Coordinates of N, CA, C and O in Angstrom, one line a residue:
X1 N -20.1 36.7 -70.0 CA -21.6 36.4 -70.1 C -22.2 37.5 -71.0 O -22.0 38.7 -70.8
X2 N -23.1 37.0 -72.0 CA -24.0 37.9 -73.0 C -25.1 38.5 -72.0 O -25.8 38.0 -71.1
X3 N -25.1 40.1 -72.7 CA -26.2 40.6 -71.8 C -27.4 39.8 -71.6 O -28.0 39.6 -70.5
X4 N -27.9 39.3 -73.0 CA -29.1 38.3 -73.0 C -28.8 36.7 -71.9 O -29.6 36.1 -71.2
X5 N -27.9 36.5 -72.1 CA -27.8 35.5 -70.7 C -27.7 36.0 -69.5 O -28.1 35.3 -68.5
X6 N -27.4 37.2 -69.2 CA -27.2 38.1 -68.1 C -28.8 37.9 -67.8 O -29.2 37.1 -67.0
X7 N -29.6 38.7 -68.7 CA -30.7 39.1 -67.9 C -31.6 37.9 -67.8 O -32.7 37.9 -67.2
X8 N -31.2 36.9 -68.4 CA -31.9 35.2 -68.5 C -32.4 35.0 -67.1 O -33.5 35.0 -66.5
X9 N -30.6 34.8 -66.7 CA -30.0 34.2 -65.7 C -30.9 35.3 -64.4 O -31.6 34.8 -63.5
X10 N -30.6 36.7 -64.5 CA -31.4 37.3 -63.2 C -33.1 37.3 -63.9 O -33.7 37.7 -62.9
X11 N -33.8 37.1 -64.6 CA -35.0 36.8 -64.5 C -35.4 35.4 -64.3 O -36.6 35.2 -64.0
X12 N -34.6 34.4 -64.4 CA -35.2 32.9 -63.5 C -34.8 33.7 -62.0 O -35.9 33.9 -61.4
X13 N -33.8 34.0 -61.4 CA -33.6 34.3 -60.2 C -35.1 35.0 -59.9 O -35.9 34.4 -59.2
X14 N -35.3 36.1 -60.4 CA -36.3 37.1 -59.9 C -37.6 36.1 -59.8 O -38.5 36.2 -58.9
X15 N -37.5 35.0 -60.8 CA -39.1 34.4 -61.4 C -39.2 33.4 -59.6 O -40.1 33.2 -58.8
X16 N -37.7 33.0 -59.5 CA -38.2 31.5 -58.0 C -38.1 33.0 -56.7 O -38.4 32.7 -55.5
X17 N -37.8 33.9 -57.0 CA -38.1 34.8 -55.7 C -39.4 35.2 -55.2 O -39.9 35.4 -54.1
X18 N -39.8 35.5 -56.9 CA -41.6 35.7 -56.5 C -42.5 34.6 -56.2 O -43.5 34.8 -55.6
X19 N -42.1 33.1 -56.7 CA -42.7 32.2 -56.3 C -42.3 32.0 -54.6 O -43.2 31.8 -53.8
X20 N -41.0 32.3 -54.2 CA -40.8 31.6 -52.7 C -41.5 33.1 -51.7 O -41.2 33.2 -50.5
X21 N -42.4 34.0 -52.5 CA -42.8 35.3 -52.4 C -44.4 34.7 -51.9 O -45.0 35.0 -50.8
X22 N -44.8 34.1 -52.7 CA -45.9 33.6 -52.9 C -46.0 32.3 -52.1 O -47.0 32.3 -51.4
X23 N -45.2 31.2 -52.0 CA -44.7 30.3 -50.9 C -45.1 30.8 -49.1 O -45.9 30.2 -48.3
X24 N -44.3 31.9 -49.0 CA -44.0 32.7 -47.7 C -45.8 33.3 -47.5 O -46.5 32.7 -46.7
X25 N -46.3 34.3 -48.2 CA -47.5 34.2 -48.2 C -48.8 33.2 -47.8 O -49.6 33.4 -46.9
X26 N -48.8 31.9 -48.7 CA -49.6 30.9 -48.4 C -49.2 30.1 -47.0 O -49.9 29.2 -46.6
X27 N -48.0 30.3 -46.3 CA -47.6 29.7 -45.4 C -48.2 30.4 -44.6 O -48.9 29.7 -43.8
X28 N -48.1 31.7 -44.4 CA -48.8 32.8 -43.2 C -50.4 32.4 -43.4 O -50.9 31.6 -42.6
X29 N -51.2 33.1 -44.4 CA -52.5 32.4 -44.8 C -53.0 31.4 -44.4 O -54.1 31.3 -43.9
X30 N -52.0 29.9 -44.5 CA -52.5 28.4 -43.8 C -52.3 28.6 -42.3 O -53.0 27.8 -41.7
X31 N -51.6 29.4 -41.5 CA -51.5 29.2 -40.0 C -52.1 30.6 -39.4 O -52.3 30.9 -38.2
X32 N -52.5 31.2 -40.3 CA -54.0 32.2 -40.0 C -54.9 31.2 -39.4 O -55.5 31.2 -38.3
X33 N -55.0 30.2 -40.8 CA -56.5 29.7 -40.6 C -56.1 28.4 -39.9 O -57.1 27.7 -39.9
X34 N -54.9 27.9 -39.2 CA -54.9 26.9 -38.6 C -55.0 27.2 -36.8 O -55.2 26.5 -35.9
X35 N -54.6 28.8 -36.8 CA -54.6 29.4 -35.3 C -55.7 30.7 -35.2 O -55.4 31.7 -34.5
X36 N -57.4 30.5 -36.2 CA -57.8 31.2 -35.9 C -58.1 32.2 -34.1 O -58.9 33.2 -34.0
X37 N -57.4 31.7 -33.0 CA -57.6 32.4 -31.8 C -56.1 33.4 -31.5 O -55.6 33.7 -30.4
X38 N -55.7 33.6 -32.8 CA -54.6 34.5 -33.0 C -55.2 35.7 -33.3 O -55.4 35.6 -34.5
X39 N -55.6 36.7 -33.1 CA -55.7 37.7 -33.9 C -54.8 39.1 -34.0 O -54.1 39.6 -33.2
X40 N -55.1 39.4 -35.1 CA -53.5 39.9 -35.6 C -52.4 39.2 -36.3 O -52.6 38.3 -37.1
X41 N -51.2 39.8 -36.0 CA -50.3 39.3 -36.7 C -49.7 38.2 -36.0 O -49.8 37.9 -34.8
X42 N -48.9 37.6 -36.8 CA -48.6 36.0 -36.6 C -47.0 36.2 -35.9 O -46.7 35.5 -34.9
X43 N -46.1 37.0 -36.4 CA -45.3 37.5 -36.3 C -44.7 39.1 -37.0 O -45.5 39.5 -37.9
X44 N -43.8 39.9 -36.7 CA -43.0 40.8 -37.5 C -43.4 41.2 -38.8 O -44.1 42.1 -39.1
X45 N -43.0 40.3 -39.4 CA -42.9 40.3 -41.0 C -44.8 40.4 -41.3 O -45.2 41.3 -42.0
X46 N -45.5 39.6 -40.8 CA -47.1 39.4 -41.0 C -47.7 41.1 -40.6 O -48.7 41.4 -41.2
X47 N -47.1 42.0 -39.7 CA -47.3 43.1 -39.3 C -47.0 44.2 -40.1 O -46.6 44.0 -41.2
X48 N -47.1 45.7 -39.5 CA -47.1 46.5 -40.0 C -45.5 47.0 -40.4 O -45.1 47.5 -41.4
X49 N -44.8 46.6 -39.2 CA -43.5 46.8 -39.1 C -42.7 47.0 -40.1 O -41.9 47.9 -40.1
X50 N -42.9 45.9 -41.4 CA -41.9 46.5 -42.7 C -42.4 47.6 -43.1 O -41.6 48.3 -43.7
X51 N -43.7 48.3 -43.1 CA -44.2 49.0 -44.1 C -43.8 50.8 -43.2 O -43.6 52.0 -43.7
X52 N -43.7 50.3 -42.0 CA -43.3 51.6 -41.3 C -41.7 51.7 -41.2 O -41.0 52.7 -40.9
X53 N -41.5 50.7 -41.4 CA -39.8 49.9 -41.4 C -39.0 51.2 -43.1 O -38.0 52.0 -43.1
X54 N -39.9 51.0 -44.1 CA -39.8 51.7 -45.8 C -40.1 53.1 -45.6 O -39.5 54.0 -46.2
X55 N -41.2 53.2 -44.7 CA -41.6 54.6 -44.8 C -40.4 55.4 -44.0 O -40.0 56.4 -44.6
X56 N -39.9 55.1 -42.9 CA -39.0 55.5 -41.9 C -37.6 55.8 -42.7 O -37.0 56.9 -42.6
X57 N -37.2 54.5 -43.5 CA -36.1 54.7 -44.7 C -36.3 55.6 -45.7 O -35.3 56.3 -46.0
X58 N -37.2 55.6 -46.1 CA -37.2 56.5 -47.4 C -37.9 58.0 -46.7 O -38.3 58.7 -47.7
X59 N -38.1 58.7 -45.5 CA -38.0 59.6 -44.8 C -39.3 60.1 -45.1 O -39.5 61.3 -45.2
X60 N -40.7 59.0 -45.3 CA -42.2 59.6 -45.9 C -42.6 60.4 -45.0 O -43.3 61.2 -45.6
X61 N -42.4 60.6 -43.5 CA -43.5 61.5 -42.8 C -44.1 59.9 -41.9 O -43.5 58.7 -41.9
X62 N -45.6 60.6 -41.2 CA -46.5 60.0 -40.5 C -47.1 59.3 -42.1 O -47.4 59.8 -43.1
X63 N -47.3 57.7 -41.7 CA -48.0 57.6 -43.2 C -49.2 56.8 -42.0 O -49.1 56.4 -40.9
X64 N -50.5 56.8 -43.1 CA -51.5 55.8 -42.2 C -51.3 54.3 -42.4 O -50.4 53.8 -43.1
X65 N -52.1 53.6 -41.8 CA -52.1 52.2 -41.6 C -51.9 51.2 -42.7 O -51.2 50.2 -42.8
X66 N -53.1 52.0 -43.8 CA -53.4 51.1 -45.6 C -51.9 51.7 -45.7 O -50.9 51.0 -45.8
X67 N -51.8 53.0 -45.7 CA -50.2 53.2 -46.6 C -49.0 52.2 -46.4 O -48.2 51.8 -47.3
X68 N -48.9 51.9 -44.6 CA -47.9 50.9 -44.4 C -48.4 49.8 -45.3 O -47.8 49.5 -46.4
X69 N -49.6 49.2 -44.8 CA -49.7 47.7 -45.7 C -49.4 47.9 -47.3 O -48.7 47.0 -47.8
X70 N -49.6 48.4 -47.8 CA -49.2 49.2 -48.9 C -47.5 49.2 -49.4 O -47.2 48.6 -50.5
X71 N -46.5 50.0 -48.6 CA -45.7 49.9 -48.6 C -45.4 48.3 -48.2 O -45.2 47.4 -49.0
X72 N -45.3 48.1 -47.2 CA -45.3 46.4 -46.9 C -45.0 45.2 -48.1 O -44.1 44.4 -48.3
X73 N -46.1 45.5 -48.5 CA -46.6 44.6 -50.1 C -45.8 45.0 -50.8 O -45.3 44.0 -51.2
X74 N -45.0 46.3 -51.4 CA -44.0 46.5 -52.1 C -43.0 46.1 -52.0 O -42.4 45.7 -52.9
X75 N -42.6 46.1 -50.7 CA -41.3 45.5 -50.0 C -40.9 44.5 -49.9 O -39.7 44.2 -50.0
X76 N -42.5 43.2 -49.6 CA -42.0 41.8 -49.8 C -42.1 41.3 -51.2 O -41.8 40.1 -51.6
X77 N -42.6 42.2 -51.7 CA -42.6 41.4 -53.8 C -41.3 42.1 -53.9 O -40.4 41.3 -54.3
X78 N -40.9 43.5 -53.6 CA -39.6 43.8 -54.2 C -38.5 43.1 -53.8 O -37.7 42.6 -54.6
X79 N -38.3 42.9 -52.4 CA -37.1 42.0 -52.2 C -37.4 40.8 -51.6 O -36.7 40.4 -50.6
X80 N -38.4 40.2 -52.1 CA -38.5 38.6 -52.3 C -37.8 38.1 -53.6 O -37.3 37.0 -53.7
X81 N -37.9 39.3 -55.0 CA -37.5 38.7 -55.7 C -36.3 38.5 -56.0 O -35.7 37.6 -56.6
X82 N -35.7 40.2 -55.1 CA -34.4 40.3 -55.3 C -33.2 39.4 -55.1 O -32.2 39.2 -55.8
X83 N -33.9 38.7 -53.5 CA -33.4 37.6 -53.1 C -33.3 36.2 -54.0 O -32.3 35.5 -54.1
X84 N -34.4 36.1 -54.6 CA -34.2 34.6 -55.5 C -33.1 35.1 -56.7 O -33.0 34.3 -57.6
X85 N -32.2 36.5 -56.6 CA -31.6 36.8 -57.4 C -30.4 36.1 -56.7 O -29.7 35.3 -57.4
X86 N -30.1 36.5 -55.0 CA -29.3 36.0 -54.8 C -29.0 34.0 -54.6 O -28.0 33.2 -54.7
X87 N -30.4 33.9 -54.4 CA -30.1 32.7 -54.5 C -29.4 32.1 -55.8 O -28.5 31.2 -55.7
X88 N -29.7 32.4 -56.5 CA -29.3 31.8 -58.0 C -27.9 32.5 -57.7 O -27.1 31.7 -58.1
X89 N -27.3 33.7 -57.1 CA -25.8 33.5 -57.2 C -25.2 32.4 -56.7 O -24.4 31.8 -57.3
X90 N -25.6 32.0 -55.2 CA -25.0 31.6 -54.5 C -24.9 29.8 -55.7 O -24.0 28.9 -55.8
X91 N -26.0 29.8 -56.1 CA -26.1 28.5 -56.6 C -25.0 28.4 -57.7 O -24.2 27.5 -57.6
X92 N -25.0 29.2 -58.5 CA -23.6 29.2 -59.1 C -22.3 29.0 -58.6 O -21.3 28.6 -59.2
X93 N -22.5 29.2 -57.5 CA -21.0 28.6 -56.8 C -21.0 27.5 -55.6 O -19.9 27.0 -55.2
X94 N -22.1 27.1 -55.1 CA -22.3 26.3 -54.4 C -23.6 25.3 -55.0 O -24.3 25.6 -55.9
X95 N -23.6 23.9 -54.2 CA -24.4 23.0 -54.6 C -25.8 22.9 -53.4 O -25.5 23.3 -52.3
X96 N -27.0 22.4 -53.6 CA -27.5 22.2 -52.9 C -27.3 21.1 -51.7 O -26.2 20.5 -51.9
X97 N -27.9 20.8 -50.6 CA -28.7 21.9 -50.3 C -27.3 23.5 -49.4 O -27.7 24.3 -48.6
X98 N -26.6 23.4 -49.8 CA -25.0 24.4 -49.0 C -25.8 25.7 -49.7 O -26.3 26.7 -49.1
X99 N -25.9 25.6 -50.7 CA -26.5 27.0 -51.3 C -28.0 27.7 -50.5 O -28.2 28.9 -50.2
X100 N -28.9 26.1 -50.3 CA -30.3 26.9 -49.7 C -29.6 27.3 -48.3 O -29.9 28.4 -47.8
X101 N -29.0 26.6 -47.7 CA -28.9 26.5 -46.1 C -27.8 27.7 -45.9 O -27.3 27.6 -44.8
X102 N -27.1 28.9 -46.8 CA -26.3 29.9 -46.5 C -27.4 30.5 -46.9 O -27.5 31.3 -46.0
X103 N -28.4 30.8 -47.8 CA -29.4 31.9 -48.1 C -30.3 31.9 -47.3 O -30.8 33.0 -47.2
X104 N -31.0 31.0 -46.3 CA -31.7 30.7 -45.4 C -31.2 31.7 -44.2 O -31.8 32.5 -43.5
X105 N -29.4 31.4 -44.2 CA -29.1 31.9 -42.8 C -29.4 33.3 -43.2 O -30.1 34.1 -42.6
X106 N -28.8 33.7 -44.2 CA -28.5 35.4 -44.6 C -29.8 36.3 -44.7 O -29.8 37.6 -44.7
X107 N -31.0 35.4 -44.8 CA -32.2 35.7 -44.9 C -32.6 35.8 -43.1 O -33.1 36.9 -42.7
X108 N -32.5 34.9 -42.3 CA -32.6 34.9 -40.8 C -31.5 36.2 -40.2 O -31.8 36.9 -39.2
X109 N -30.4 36.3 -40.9 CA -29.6 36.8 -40.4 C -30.3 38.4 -40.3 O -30.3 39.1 -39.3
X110 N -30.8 38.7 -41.8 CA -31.5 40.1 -42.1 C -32.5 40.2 -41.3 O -32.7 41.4 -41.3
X111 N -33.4 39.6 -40.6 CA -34.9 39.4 -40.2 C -34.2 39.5 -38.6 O -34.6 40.5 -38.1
X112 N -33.5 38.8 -37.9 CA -33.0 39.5 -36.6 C -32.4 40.0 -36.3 O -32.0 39.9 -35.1
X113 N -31.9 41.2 -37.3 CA -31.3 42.1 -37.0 C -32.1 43.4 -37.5 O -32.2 44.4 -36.7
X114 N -32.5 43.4 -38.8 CA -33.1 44.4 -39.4 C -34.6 45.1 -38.1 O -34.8 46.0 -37.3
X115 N -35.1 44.3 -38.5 CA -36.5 44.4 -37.3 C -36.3 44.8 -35.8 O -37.1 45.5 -35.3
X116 N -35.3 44.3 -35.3 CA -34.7 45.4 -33.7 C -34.1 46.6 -34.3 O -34.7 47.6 -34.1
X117 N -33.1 46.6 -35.1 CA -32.6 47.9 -35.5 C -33.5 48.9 -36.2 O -33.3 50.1 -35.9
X118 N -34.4 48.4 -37.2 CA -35.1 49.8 -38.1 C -36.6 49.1 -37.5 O -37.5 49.8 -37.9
X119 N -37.0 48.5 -37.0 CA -38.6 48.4 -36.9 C -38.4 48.9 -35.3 O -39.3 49.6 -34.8
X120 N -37.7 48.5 -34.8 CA -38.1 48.9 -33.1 C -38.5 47.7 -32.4 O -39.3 47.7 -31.5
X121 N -38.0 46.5 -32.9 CA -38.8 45.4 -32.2 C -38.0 45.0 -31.2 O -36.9 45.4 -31.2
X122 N -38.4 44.4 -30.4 CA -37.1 43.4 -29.1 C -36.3 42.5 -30.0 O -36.5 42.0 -31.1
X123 N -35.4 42.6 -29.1 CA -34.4 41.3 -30.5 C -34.8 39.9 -30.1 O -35.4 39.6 -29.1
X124 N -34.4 39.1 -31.4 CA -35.2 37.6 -31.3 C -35.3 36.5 -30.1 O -36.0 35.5 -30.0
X125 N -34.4 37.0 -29.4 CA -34.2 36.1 -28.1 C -35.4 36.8 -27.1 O -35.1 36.8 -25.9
X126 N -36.4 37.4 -27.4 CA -37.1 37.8 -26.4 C -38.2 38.0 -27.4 O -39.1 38.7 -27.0
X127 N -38.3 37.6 -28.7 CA -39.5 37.2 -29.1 C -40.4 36.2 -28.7 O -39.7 35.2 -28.2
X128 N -41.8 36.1 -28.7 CA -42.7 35.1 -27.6 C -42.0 33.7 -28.9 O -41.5 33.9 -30.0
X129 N -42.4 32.3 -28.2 CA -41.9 31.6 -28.9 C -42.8 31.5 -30.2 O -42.3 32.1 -31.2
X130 N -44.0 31.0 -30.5 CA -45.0 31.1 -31.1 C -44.3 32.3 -32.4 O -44.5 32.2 -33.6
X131 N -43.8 33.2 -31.9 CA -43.6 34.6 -33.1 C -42.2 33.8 -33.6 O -42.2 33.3 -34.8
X132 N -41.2 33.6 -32.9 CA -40.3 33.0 -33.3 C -41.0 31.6 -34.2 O -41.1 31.9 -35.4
X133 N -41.2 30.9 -34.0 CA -41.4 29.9 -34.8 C -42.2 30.0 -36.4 O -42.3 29.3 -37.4
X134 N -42.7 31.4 -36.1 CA -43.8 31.2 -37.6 C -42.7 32.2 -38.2 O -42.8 32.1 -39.5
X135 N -41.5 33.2 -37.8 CA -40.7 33.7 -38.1 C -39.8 32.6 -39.7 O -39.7 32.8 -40.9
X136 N -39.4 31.5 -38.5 CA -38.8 30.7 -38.9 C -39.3 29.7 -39.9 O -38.7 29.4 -41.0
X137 N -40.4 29.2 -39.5 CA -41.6 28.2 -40.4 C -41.6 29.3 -41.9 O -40.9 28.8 -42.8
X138 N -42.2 30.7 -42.1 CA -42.6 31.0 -43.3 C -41.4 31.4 -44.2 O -41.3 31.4 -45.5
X139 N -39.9 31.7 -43.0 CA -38.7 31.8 -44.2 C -38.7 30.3 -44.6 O -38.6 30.1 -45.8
X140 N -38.7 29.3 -43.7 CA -38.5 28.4 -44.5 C -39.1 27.7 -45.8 O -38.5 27.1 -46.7
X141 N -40.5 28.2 -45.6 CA -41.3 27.8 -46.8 C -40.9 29.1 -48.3 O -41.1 28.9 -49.5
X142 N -40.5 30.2 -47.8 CA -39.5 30.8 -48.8 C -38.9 30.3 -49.9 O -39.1 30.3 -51.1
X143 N -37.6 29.9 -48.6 CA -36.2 29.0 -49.0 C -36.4 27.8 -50.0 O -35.8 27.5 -51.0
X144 N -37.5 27.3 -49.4 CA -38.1 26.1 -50.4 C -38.5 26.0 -51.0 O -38.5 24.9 -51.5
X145 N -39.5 27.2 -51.8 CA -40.5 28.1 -52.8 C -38.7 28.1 -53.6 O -38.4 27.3 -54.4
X146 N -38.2 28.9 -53.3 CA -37.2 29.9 -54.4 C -36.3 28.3 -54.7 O -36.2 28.0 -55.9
X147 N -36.0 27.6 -53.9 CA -35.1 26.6 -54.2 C -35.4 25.4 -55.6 O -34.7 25.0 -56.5
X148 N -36.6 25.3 -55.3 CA -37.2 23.9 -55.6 C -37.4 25.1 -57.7 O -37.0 24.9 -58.8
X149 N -38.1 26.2 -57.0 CA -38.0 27.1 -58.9 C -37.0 27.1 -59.0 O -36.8 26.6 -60.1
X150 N -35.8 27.4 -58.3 CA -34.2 27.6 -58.9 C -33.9 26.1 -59.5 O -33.1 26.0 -60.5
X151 N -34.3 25.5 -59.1 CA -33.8 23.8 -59.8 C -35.1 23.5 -61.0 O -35.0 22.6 -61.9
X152 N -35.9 24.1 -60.8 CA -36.8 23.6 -61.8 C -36.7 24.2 -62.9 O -36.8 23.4 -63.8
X153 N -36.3 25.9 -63.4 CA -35.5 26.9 -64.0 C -34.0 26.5 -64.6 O -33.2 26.9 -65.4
X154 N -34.1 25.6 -63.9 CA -32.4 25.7 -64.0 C -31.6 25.8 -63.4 O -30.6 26.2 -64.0
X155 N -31.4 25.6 -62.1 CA -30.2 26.7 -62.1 C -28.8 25.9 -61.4 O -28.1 26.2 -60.5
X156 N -28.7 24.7 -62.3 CA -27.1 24.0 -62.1 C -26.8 24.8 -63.5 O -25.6 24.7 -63.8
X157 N -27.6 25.5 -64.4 CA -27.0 25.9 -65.7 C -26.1 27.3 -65.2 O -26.5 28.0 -64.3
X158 N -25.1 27.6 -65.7 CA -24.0 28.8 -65.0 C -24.8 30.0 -66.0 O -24.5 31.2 -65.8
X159 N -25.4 29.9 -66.8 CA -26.2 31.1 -67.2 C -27.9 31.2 -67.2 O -28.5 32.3 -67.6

């Protein structure tokens, strides 16, 4: 593969990661405003948790509150996109939907494990159901964000 198809090929990936980036977003935003007697966060991911999750990793100190959200926002544009990189691999070797429904899991798989182990949360079988389900609800609107650009992009093309 030519470098120029190389970087083709990972910038449609990057392009449907920030869309299923932007997807996952408007999903949390619409069940904000469909559960305003929530306040706060919806789940994990909607919380502070990634941004103290980056800071803890990359060894920053005490950071304040804006700094997590801050970090946070970095985290889900950076590896939202990274991921629509992987999707477009897996799509290369697999067909729909086998391709969305192994990135789905690998994405669930990271989200209940990552968050008890580096965020400090309870593990998922003892999240309230409500947290579980919008967990589940905004990867999925992800999965279907990156999917639907990965086919729109291209991506039965092998480069």
């Amino acid at each position: 593969m030519s470098i120029a198809k190389l970087i083709s090929w990972a910038a449609r990936g990057a392009i449907a990661g920030a869309v299923g980036t932007a997807a996952m977003t408007f999903a949390y935003k619409t069940e904000h405003r469909m559960r305003p007697d929530v306040k706060g966060q919806l789940d994990y991911d909607d919380s502070l948790v990634p941004g103290q999750i980056v800071a803890d990793v990359l060894h920053l100190g005490p950071v304040t509150d804006s700094e997590k959200a801050e970090l946070k926002m970095a985290l889900l544009w950076g590896y939202g996109s990274a991921f629509g990189v992987m999707h477009r691999t897996l799509r290369r070797g697999l067909p729909e939907p086998y391709a969305s429904l192994v990135f789905g899991g690998m994405l669930m798989s990271a989200t209940f494990s990552l968050f008890p182990l580096l965020g400090h949360t309870p593990p998922p079988w003892k999240w309230p159901r409500d947290v579980l389900a919008t967990a589940l609800g905004t990867h999925l609107a992800y999965v279907l964000g990156v999917a639907v650009t990965d086919d729109v992009l291209g991506a039965g093309k092998k480069a």
